[in-house]
Amino acid sequence: MEISVTQTLIISILVLSIGSLLLSQISWLRTANIPSAVVGGILCSLIVAIIYLMTGQEIAFDLSLRDLLLLVFFSTIGLSAKLRTLIDGGKALGLMLLISIVFLFLQNIAGISVASLFGFNPGYGLMAGSISFAGGFGTAISWGEVAREAGLTGATEAGIACATFGLIAGGLVGCPIAEYLIQKNNLTGPIEKERNTTDDEPATNTIPVTLEGMLGTILALAICVSMGDVVNQWLQTRGLGLPGFLTALLVGIVLTNLLDLFQKDLNNNAIGLCGDISLELFLSMSLMSMQLWTLASSAGPLLSVVLIQIILMAFIAYHIVFRFMGKDYDAAVMSGGFVGLGLGATPVAMANMHAIVNKYGVSPKAFLVIPLLGAFFIDIANAMILRLFLSLPGF
C-alpha cells in the first residue's frame, strides 16, 4: 500500500498529536520528557507492523518530504550560529569531540564483543557499533555496501536494524537521564531563574513572529537548501562530496554572519519555530515508517547489542559528559542530547534537548555544541576510527 507524500504529512501530524495526547495522559512519559514524536511514531510503527502480520499488506510511506525537512532543520541550526557564539563554544565543542572519540572506540569494542559472543565475524561488530548507532541510517547503508562487497552478507540489513533500534533507544533514554541529572543536582534553568527575579528587573525582550519575519525566514531557508545543494554538487565533482544537510548548515552559517556583518537580523523566533516544526515532523516520519517485522529474525543478537550500547551510553553521559562539561544545567541538557546523538541521530539529540528546555528553559550552549558535533565533527572522527579498526588483524 503506497502512502503519498501529502498523506504521509497528514499522518505524521496526527502521530504528533497522538503522541502529545499520550504525554498529557500518561504521567511517567511526561515525567521522563519523552518527545511526543517518539511516543506517537513508535505507536504508529507498531500498528503498521500488526497490519502487516495480520494481512500481509505492507504500508510504504513516501518520505521525500522527510528528506527536505532534514535539510530545513539543519539550515535553521546554521542560521542561528553567529560567529561570536561559535568562538564562545569552541572550548566546549573541542572537549565534547574528545569525549566522542573515546565513546566511538568503546562503542565499537562493545559491538565486536557481542558479535564474537554470538559467533559472528567481527566486521558485523562494527556494523553493530559506531557505524549504525553513532552514524545512523546513512552511514549504515554506505558501510553496509562496503561490507557486502567484502563478503559479509546481510551487513546492510544488520546495520539498518541496529540504526532503527538505536533511533528508538536514543529517544527513550536521553531525556530520562537529563531529567535525573537535573533533579538529583538541583539544577536551575532560565525558567526558574525568571521566577525568582523581582518585578523591578527588566523582562527579556522577544521579537514577535510576523508575516514579514516569517517570509524572510522562509527565503533564507530556501537559499540554504538550494545553495547547499549547489555547493554539494560542486564538491562532488572534485571528489569531496558531503552530506546534504551539512552543506545546508554551512551555507546557513555563512548567510547569517554575512547579514550580521551588514547589521541585518533575521527573526530568531521564526527560525526557531521553523526548526521545531521540521524537527518534529522529520522524527515523526522516521519512526512511524519503521518496518519492525524485518527485525524479528535477528531479535536476540540485536536486543543484546542494543542493551549493551544503552548501558555504555548511559555511563558515558552520566559520568563523563555531565562531569567534564561543568556539572551545570547546560551539561545536563548536553548529556541528554549526547545520548540521542550516540544511539540514534542528530535529530533525536535535538528532540531530546527540545523536550528538556521546553520544561526548564533554554540552553544556548547545548544547542550550539551538540548540532555542530553531530553534523560534522563526529562523522569525521567516526570515519577515521573505523579505518583504524579495519586495519587491525581479523578484519
Tab-separated table of C-alpha atoms in Angstrom:
chain	number	residue	atom	x	y	z
A	1	MET	CA	0.000	0.000	0.000
A	2	GLU	CA	1.627	3.239	-1.164
A	3	ILE	CA	1.050	6.313	1.012
A	4	SER	CA	1.544	9.555	-0.933
A	5	VAL	CA	3.655	12.448	0.286
A	6	THR	CA	0.631	14.535	1.316
A	7	GLN	CA	-0.961	11.582	3.085
A	8	THR	CA	2.349	10.932	4.852
A	9	LEU	CA	2.353	14.545	6.042
A	10	ILE	CA	-1.211	14.242	7.352
A	11	ILE	CA	-0.428	11.015	9.189
A	12	SER	CA	2.779	12.441	10.675
A	13	ILE	CA	0.870	15.409	12.113
A	14	LEU	CA	-1.762	13.066	13.543
A	15	VAL	CA	1.037	10.929	15.003
A	16	LEU	CA	2.496	14.006	16.701
A	17	SER	CA	-0.920	14.945	18.084
A	18	ILE	CA	-1.500	11.432	19.435
A	19	GLY	CA	1.960	11.477	20.995
A	20	SER	CA	1.212	14.785	22.704
A	21	LEU	CA	-2.138	13.439	23.929
A	22	LEU	CA	-0.491	10.346	25.391
A	23	LEU	CA	2.118	12.505	27.097
A	24	SER	CA	-0.609	14.577	28.707
A	25	GLN	CA	-2.442	11.475	29.931
A	26	ILE	CA	0.442	9.190	30.988
A	27	SER	CA	2.413	10.743	33.830
A	28	TRP	CA	5.575	8.624	33.580
A	29	LEU	CA	6.024	9.558	29.924
A	30	ARG	CA	5.590	13.211	30.821
A	31	THR	CA	7.950	12.971	33.793
A	32	ALA	CA	10.629	11.321	31.671
A	33	ASN	CA	10.235	14.033	28.987
A	34	ILE	CA	9.929	11.500	26.163
A	35	PRO	CA	9.456	13.514	22.923
A	36	SER	CA	5.924	13.321	21.543
A	37	ALA	CA	7.293	12.339	18.108
A	38	VAL	CA	8.962	9.298	19.673
A	39	VAL	CA	5.809	8.225	21.517
A	40	GLY	CA	3.484	8.664	18.548
A	41	GLY	CA	5.988	7.388	15.992
A	42	ILE	CA	6.670	4.124	17.821
A	43	LEU	CA	2.935	3.561	18.338
A	44	CYS	CA	2.287	4.084	14.615
A	45	SER	CA	5.093	1.714	13.598
A	46	LEU	CA	3.635	-0.946	15.915
A	47	ILE	CA	0.219	-0.556	14.287
A	48	VAL	CA	1.797	-0.800	10.817
A	49	ALA	CA	3.629	-3.976	11.898
A	50	ILE	CA	0.406	-5.527	13.248
A	51	ILE	CA	-1.393	-4.765	9.969
A	52	TYR	CA	1.428	-6.443	8.046
A	53	LEU	CA	1.445	-9.545	10.272
A	54	MET	CA	-2.349	-9.926	10.112
A	55	THR	CA	-2.949	-9.168	6.439
A	56	GLY	CA	0.444	-9.375	4.726
A	57	GLN	CA	-0.156	-5.843	3.475
A	58	GLU	CA	2.986	-3.693	3.607
A	59	ILE	CA	2.460	0.044	4.098
A	60	ALA	CA	5.103	2.162	2.348
A	61	PHE	CA	5.290	5.877	3.142
A	62	ASP	CA	6.580	8.417	0.632
A	63	LEU	CA	9.402	10.038	2.625
A	64	SER	CA	10.594	12.590	0.082
A	65	LEU	CA	9.268	15.422	2.258
A	66	ARG	CA	11.133	13.987	5.237
A	67	ASP	CA	14.448	14.420	3.429
A	68	LEU	CA	13.617	18.073	2.719
A	69	LEU	CA	12.632	18.624	6.365
A	70	LEU	CA	16.056	17.393	7.455
A	71	LEU	CA	17.714	19.995	5.222
A	72	VAL	CA	15.425	22.713	6.574
A	73	PHE	CA	16.137	21.746	10.169
A	74	PHE	CA	19.910	21.910	9.767
A	75	SER	CA	19.531	25.177	7.874
A	76	THR	CA	17.842	26.657	10.950
A	77	ILE	CA	20.803	25.486	13.043
A	78	GLY	CA	23.181	27.224	10.670
A	79	LEU	CA	21.136	30.440	10.628
A	80	SER	CA	21.278	30.504	14.438
A	81	ALA	CA	25.079	30.114	14.596
A	82	LYS	CA	26.628	33.547	14.948
A	83	LEU	CA	30.404	33.650	14.613
A	84	ARG	CA	30.839	35.155	18.054
A	85	THR	CA	28.771	32.314	19.507
A	86	LEU	CA	30.854	29.719	17.663
A	87	ILE	CA	34.015	31.212	19.171
A	88	ASP	CA	32.475	31.127	22.635
A	89	GLY	CA	31.572	27.452	22.209
A	90	GLY	CA	34.952	26.410	20.819
A	91	LYS	CA	36.357	25.009	24.069
A	92	ALA	CA	33.204	23.069	24.898
A	93	LEU	CA	32.995	21.705	21.351
A	94	GLY	CA	36.611	20.547	21.464
A	95	LEU	CA	36.087	18.803	24.790
A	96	MET	CA	32.921	17.097	23.548
A	97	LEU	CA	34.813	15.906	20.469
A	98	LEU	CA	37.461	14.269	22.676
A	99	ILE	CA	34.722	12.568	24.696
A	100	SER	CA	33.087	11.435	21.452
A	101	ILE	CA	36.323	9.869	20.201
A	102	VAL	CA	36.634	7.814	23.382
A	103	PHE	CA	32.989	6.844	23.131
A	104	LEU	CA	33.303	5.738	19.495
A	105	PHE	CA	36.180	3.415	20.399
A	106	LEU	CA	34.172	1.909	23.259
A	107	GLN	CA	31.042	1.584	21.110
A	108	ASN	CA	32.936	-0.438	18.505
A	109	ILE	CA	34.588	-2.609	21.146
A	110	ALA	CA	31.127	-3.351	22.575
A	111	GLY	CA	29.755	-4.251	19.139
A	112	ILE	CA	32.697	-6.527	18.331
A	113	SER	CA	32.342	-8.238	21.714
A	114	VAL	CA	28.670	-9.054	21.126
A	115	ALA	CA	29.394	-10.277	17.577
A	116	SER	CA	32.119	-12.568	18.886
A	117	LEU	CA	29.811	-13.855	21.629
A	118	PHE	CA	27.247	-14.960	19.028
A	119	GLY	CA	29.926	-16.355	16.711
A	120	PHE	CA	29.730	-13.649	14.037
A	121	ASN	CA	32.559	-12.118	12.027
A	122	PRO	CA	33.999	-9.061	13.894
A	123	GLY	CA	33.049	-6.980	10.870
A	124	TYR	CA	29.429	-7.362	11.951
A	125	GLY	CA	30.525	-5.951	15.297
A	126	LEU	CA	31.481	-2.695	13.607
A	127	MET	CA	28.061	-2.653	11.955
A	128	ALA	CA	26.629	-3.052	15.478
A	129	GLY	CA	28.939	-0.319	16.751
A	130	SER	CA	29.586	3.255	15.700
A	131	ILE	CA	28.631	2.613	12.057
A	132	SER	CA	24.942	2.193	12.863
A	133	PHE	CA	24.464	3.805	16.263
A	134	ALA	CA	26.582	6.958	16.138
A	135	GLY	CA	26.497	7.003	12.323
A	136	GLY	CA	22.782	6.411	11.750
A	137	PHE	CA	20.952	5.113	8.684
A	138	GLY	CA	23.063	6.831	6.047
A	139	THR	CA	26.355	5.582	7.457
A	140	ALA	CA	24.917	2.085	7.986
A	141	ILE	CA	23.804	1.850	4.363
A	142	SER	CA	27.103	3.197	2.998
A	143	TRP	CA	29.313	0.917	5.065
A	144	GLY	CA	26.883	-1.972	4.584
A	145	GLU	CA	27.588	-1.913	0.857
A	146	VAL	CA	31.326	-1.937	1.553
A	147	ALA	CA	30.891	-4.876	3.941
A	148	ARG	CA	28.727	-6.762	1.419
A	149	GLU	CA	31.401	-6.375	-1.248
A	150	ALA	CA	33.890	-7.747	1.299
A	151	GLY	CA	31.756	-10.865	1.734
A	152	LEU	CA	29.646	-10.023	4.784
A	153	THR	CA	26.164	-10.977	3.597
A	154	GLY	CA	23.296	-9.156	5.274
A	155	ALA	CA	25.575	-6.437	6.654
A	156	THR	CA	23.355	-3.649	5.336
A	157	GLU	CA	20.233	-5.192	6.854
A	158	ALA	CA	22.009	-5.660	10.189
A	159	GLY	CA	23.177	-2.056	10.137
A	160	ILE	CA	19.702	-0.723	9.351
A	161	ALA	CA	18.248	-2.853	12.150
A	162	CYS	CA	20.778	-1.519	14.667
A	163	ALA	CA	20.171	2.044	13.494
A	164	THR	CA	16.409	1.512	13.933
A	165	PHE	CA	16.736	0.215	17.470
A	166	GLY	CA	19.213	2.979	18.221
A	167	LEU	CA	16.799	5.609	16.975
A	168	ILE	CA	14.156	4.303	19.380
A	169	ALA	CA	16.565	3.907	22.305
A	170	GLY	CA	18.080	7.360	21.834
A	171	GLY	CA	14.657	8.976	22.134
A	172	LEU	CA	13.575	6.873	25.116
A	173	VAL	CA	16.751	7.030	27.211
A	174	GLY	CA	18.192	10.521	26.650
A	175	CYS	CA	15.528	12.636	28.332
A	176	PRO	CA	15.210	10.496	31.498
A	177	ILE	CA	18.980	10.749	32.031
A	178	ALA	CA	18.921	14.530	31.647
A	179	GLU	CA	15.853	14.757	33.906
A	180	TYR	CA	17.550	12.662	36.592
A	181	LEU	CA	20.708	14.783	36.474
A	182	ILE	CA	18.681	17.982	36.798
A	183	GLN	CA	16.618	16.696	39.717
A	184	LYS	CA	19.471	14.998	41.569
A	185	ASN	CA	21.766	18.016	41.381
A	186	ASN	CA	19.013	20.631	41.937
A	187	LEU	CA	19.935	22.391	38.721
A	188	THR	CA	18.072	25.509	37.676
A	189	GLY	CA	17.282	26.517	34.127
A	190	PRO	CA	16.427	30.026	32.908
A	191	ILE	CA	12.689	29.488	33.556
A	192	GLU	CA	13.307	29.004	37.244
A	193	LYS	CA	15.640	31.987	37.309
A	194	GLU	CA	12.911	34.174	35.821
A	195	ARG	CA	10.506	33.102	38.549
A	196	ASN	CA	12.981	34.245	41.172
A	197	THR	CA	13.545	37.719	39.707
A	198	THR	CA	11.882	40.801	41.168
A	199	ASP	CA	9.377	42.961	39.354
A	200	ASP	CA	11.989	45.712	39.127
A	201	GLU	CA	14.177	43.605	36.839
A	202	PRO	CA	13.583	44.065	33.099
A	203	ALA	CA	11.888	41.250	31.211
A	204	THR	CA	13.589	39.573	28.305
A	205	ASN	CA	12.742	41.203	25.007
A	206	THR	CA	11.263	38.902	22.412
A	207	ILE	CA	10.699	39.555	18.716
A	208	PRO	CA	7.178	38.501	17.678
A	209	VAL	CA	6.744	36.227	14.675
A	210	THR	CA	5.242	38.398	11.947
A	211	LEU	CA	4.311	37.723	8.339
A	212	GLU	CA	7.312	39.725	7.163
A	213	GLY	CA	9.630	37.896	9.557
A	214	MET	CA	8.290	34.502	8.541
A	215	LEU	CA	8.646	35.273	4.808
A	216	GLY	CA	12.219	36.439	5.359
A	217	THR	CA	12.964	33.235	7.272
A	218	ILE	CA	11.441	31.028	4.565
A	219	LEU	CA	13.511	32.881	1.943
A	220	ALA	CA	16.692	32.341	3.984
A	221	LEU	CA	15.894	28.645	4.446
A	222	ALA	CA	15.238	28.222	0.721
A	223	ILE	CA	18.600	29.838	-0.028
A	224	CYS	CA	20.330	27.487	2.425
A	225	VAL	CA	18.756	24.371	0.928
A	226	SER	CA	19.257	25.359	-2.730
A	227	MET	CA	22.771	26.778	-2.333
A	228	GLY	CA	23.724	23.847	-0.124
A	229	ASP	CA	22.812	21.539	-2.995
A	230	VAL	CA	24.851	23.647	-5.435
A	231	VAL	CA	27.862	23.570	-3.109
A	232	ASN	CA	27.491	19.822	-2.631
A	233	GLN	CA	27.370	19.165	-6.384
A	234	TRP	CA	30.450	21.336	-6.872
A	235	LEU	CA	32.313	19.417	-4.165
A	236	GLN	CA	31.258	16.077	-5.643
A	237	THR	CA	32.842	16.978	-8.962
A	238	ARG	CA	36.100	17.316	-7.031
A	239	GLY	CA	35.644	14.127	-5.049
A	240	LEU	CA	34.746	15.927	-1.831
A	241	GLY	CA	31.025	15.198	-1.523
A	242	LEU	CA	29.456	15.932	1.854
A	243	PRO	CA	26.043	15.038	3.295
A	244	GLY	CA	23.368	17.433	2.015
A	245	PHE	CA	22.355	18.551	5.497
A	246	LEU	CA	25.940	19.570	6.272
A	247	THR	CA	26.325	21.859	3.270
A	248	ALA	CA	22.916	23.420	4.046
A	249	LEU	CA	24.113	24.073	7.603
A	250	LEU	CA	27.377	25.616	6.368
A	251	VAL	CA	25.528	27.908	3.944
A	252	GLY	CA	23.289	28.949	6.832
A	253	ILE	CA	26.317	29.851	8.963
A	254	VAL	CA	27.816	31.935	6.151
A	255	LEU	CA	24.494	33.645	5.370
A	256	THR	CA	23.616	34.632	8.938
A	257	ASN	CA	27.093	36.016	9.598
A	258	LEU	CA	27.081	37.995	6.336
A	259	LEU	CA	23.756	39.526	7.385
A	260	ASP	CA	25.215	40.198	10.826
A	261	LEU	CA	28.159	41.967	9.198
A	262	PHE	CA	25.733	44.335	7.457
A	263	GLN	CA	23.691	44.684	10.680
A	264	LYS	CA	20.722	42.831	9.226
A	265	ASP	CA	18.959	40.430	11.579
A	266	LEU	CA	16.650	37.540	10.842
A	267	ASN	CA	13.680	36.803	13.072
A	268	ASN	CA	15.144	34.321	15.568
A	269	ASN	CA	11.716	33.281	16.818
A	270	ALA	CA	10.594	32.484	13.272
A	271	ILE	CA	13.795	30.478	12.719
A	272	GLY	CA	13.192	28.605	15.950
A	273	LEU	CA	9.590	27.870	15.009
A	274	CYS	CA	10.591	26.522	11.586
A	275	GLY	CA	13.280	24.431	13.243
A	276	ASP	CA	10.819	22.956	15.754
A	277	ILE	CA	8.268	22.086	13.056
A	278	SER	CA	10.795	20.499	10.693
A	279	LEU	CA	12.432	18.509	13.505
A	280	GLU	CA	9.198	17.140	14.935
A	281	LEU	CA	7.846	16.155	11.526
A	282	PHE	CA	11.154	14.581	10.476
A	283	LEU	CA	11.365	12.463	13.600
A	284	SER	CA	7.701	11.521	13.398
A	285	MET	CA	8.031	10.368	9.775
A	286	SER	CA	11.238	8.450	10.528
A	287	LEU	CA	9.776	6.493	13.430
A	288	MET	CA	6.316	5.803	12.027
A	289	SER	CA	7.813	4.380	8.790
A	290	MET	CA	9.989	1.775	10.546
A	291	GLN	CA	9.324	-1.781	9.327
A	292	LEU	CA	9.617	-3.569	12.656
A	293	TRP	CA	8.801	-7.006	11.241
A	294	THR	CA	12.086	-7.046	9.323
A	295	LEU	CA	13.945	-7.137	12.653
A	296	ALA	CA	12.289	-10.260	14.063
A	297	SER	CA	14.728	-12.841	12.632
A	298	SER	CA	17.726	-11.322	14.431
A	299	ALA	CA	15.966	-10.083	17.546
A	300	GLY	CA	18.237	-11.906	20.018
A	301	PRO	CA	21.629	-10.515	18.940
A	302	LEU	CA	20.093	-7.129	18.161
A	303	LEU	CA	18.472	-6.717	21.562
A	304	SER	CA	21.698	-7.850	23.250
A	305	VAL	CA	23.843	-5.298	21.438
A	306	VAL	CA	21.281	-2.524	21.913
A	307	LEU	CA	21.121	-3.242	25.665
A	308	ILE	CA	24.906	-3.119	25.972
A	309	GLN	CA	25.105	0.068	23.895
A	310	ILE	CA	22.431	1.703	26.062
A	311	ILE	CA	24.327	0.818	29.249
A	312	LEU	CA	27.571	2.150	27.759
A	313	MET	CA	25.866	5.310	26.538
A	314	ALA	CA	24.198	5.950	29.910
A	315	PHE	CA	27.535	5.524	31.700
A	316	ILE	CA	29.323	7.948	29.354
A	317	ALA	CA	26.550	10.562	29.550
A	318	TYR	CA	26.148	10.350	33.325
A	319	HIS	CA	29.752	10.012	34.494
A	320	ILE	CA	31.776	11.685	31.750
A	321	VAL	CA	29.760	14.166	29.679
A	322	PHE	CA	27.964	15.717	32.653
A	323	ARG	CA	31.100	15.871	34.784
A	324	PHE	CA	33.522	17.221	32.201
A	325	MET	CA	31.056	19.730	30.747
A	326	GLY	CA	30.668	21.501	34.066
A	327	LYS	CA	28.012	19.685	36.140
A	328	ASP	CA	25.540	22.509	35.435
A	329	TYR	CA	22.201	22.820	33.656
A	330	ASP	CA	23.847	23.090	30.219
A	331	ALA	CA	25.839	19.931	30.960
A	332	ALA	CA	22.636	18.046	31.837
A	333	VAL	CA	20.961	19.137	28.597
A	334	MET	CA	24.048	18.146	26.612
A	335	SER	CA	24.069	14.749	28.338
A	336	GLY	CA	20.527	14.078	27.126
A	337	GLY	CA	21.426	15.290	23.657
A	338	PHE	CA	24.583	13.189	23.535
A	339	VAL	CA	22.554	10.055	24.275
A	340	GLY	CA	20.300	10.783	21.288
A	341	LEU	CA	23.350	11.527	19.147
A	342	GLY	CA	25.326	8.446	20.181
A	343	LEU	CA	22.467	5.957	19.900
A	344	GLY	CA	20.270	7.474	17.201
A	345	ALA	CA	20.987	10.578	15.170
A	346	THR	CA	21.355	14.344	15.465
A	347	PRO	CA	17.583	14.986	15.105
A	348	VAL	CA	16.971	12.610	18.036
A	349	ALA	CA	19.518	14.550	20.077
A	350	MET	CA	17.768	17.797	19.193
A	351	ALA	CA	14.355	16.367	20.070
A	352	ASN	CA	15.684	15.256	23.459
A	353	MET	CA	17.100	18.694	24.194
A	354	HIS	CA	13.941	20.416	22.985
A	355	ALA	CA	11.880	18.323	25.415
A	356	ILE	CA	14.165	19.342	28.301
A	357	VAL	CA	14.383	23.063	27.526
A	358	ASN	CA	10.637	23.302	26.981
A	359	LYS	CA	10.290	22.328	30.632
A	360	TYR	CA	13.278	24.049	32.252
A	361	GLY	CA	14.370	26.830	29.913
A	362	VAL	CA	16.790	27.492	27.070
A	363	SER	CA	20.355	26.195	26.837
A	364	PRO	CA	22.191	28.078	24.049
A	365	LYS	CA	25.466	26.291	24.814
A	366	ALA	CA	23.916	22.838	24.335
A	367	PHE	CA	22.118	23.884	21.136
A	368	LEU	CA	25.411	25.127	19.707
A	369	VAL	CA	27.730	22.262	20.676
A	370	ILE	CA	25.579	19.168	20.032
A	371	PRO	CA	24.352	20.083	16.492
A	372	LEU	CA	27.853	21.028	15.328
A	373	LEU	CA	29.266	17.883	16.892
A	374	GLY	CA	26.637	15.685	15.254
A	375	ALA	CA	26.515	17.442	11.911
A	376	PHE	CA	30.193	17.379	11.102
A	377	PHE	CA	32.878	16.541	13.648
A	378	ILE	CA	31.642	13.181	14.918
A	379	ASP	CA	31.260	11.844	11.353
A	380	ILE	CA	34.882	12.684	10.563
A	381	ALA	CA	36.092	11.117	13.813
A	382	ASN	CA	33.916	8.053	13.183
A	383	ALA	CA	35.347	7.518	9.695
A	384	MET	CA	38.934	7.734	10.961
A	385	ILE	CA	38.276	5.348	13.868
A	386	LEU	CA	36.550	2.830	11.602
A	387	ARG	CA	39.529	2.876	9.245
A	388	LEU	CA	41.769	2.211	12.232
A	389	PHE	CA	39.692	-0.802	13.308
A	390	LEU	CA	39.630	-2.176	9.764
A	391	SER	CA	43.427	-2.042	9.651
A	392	LEU	CA	43.640	-4.445	12.595
A	393	PRO	CA	44.193	-8.203	12.064
A	394	GLY	CA	40.963	-10.176	11.693
A	395	PHE	CA	39.032	-7.610	9.666
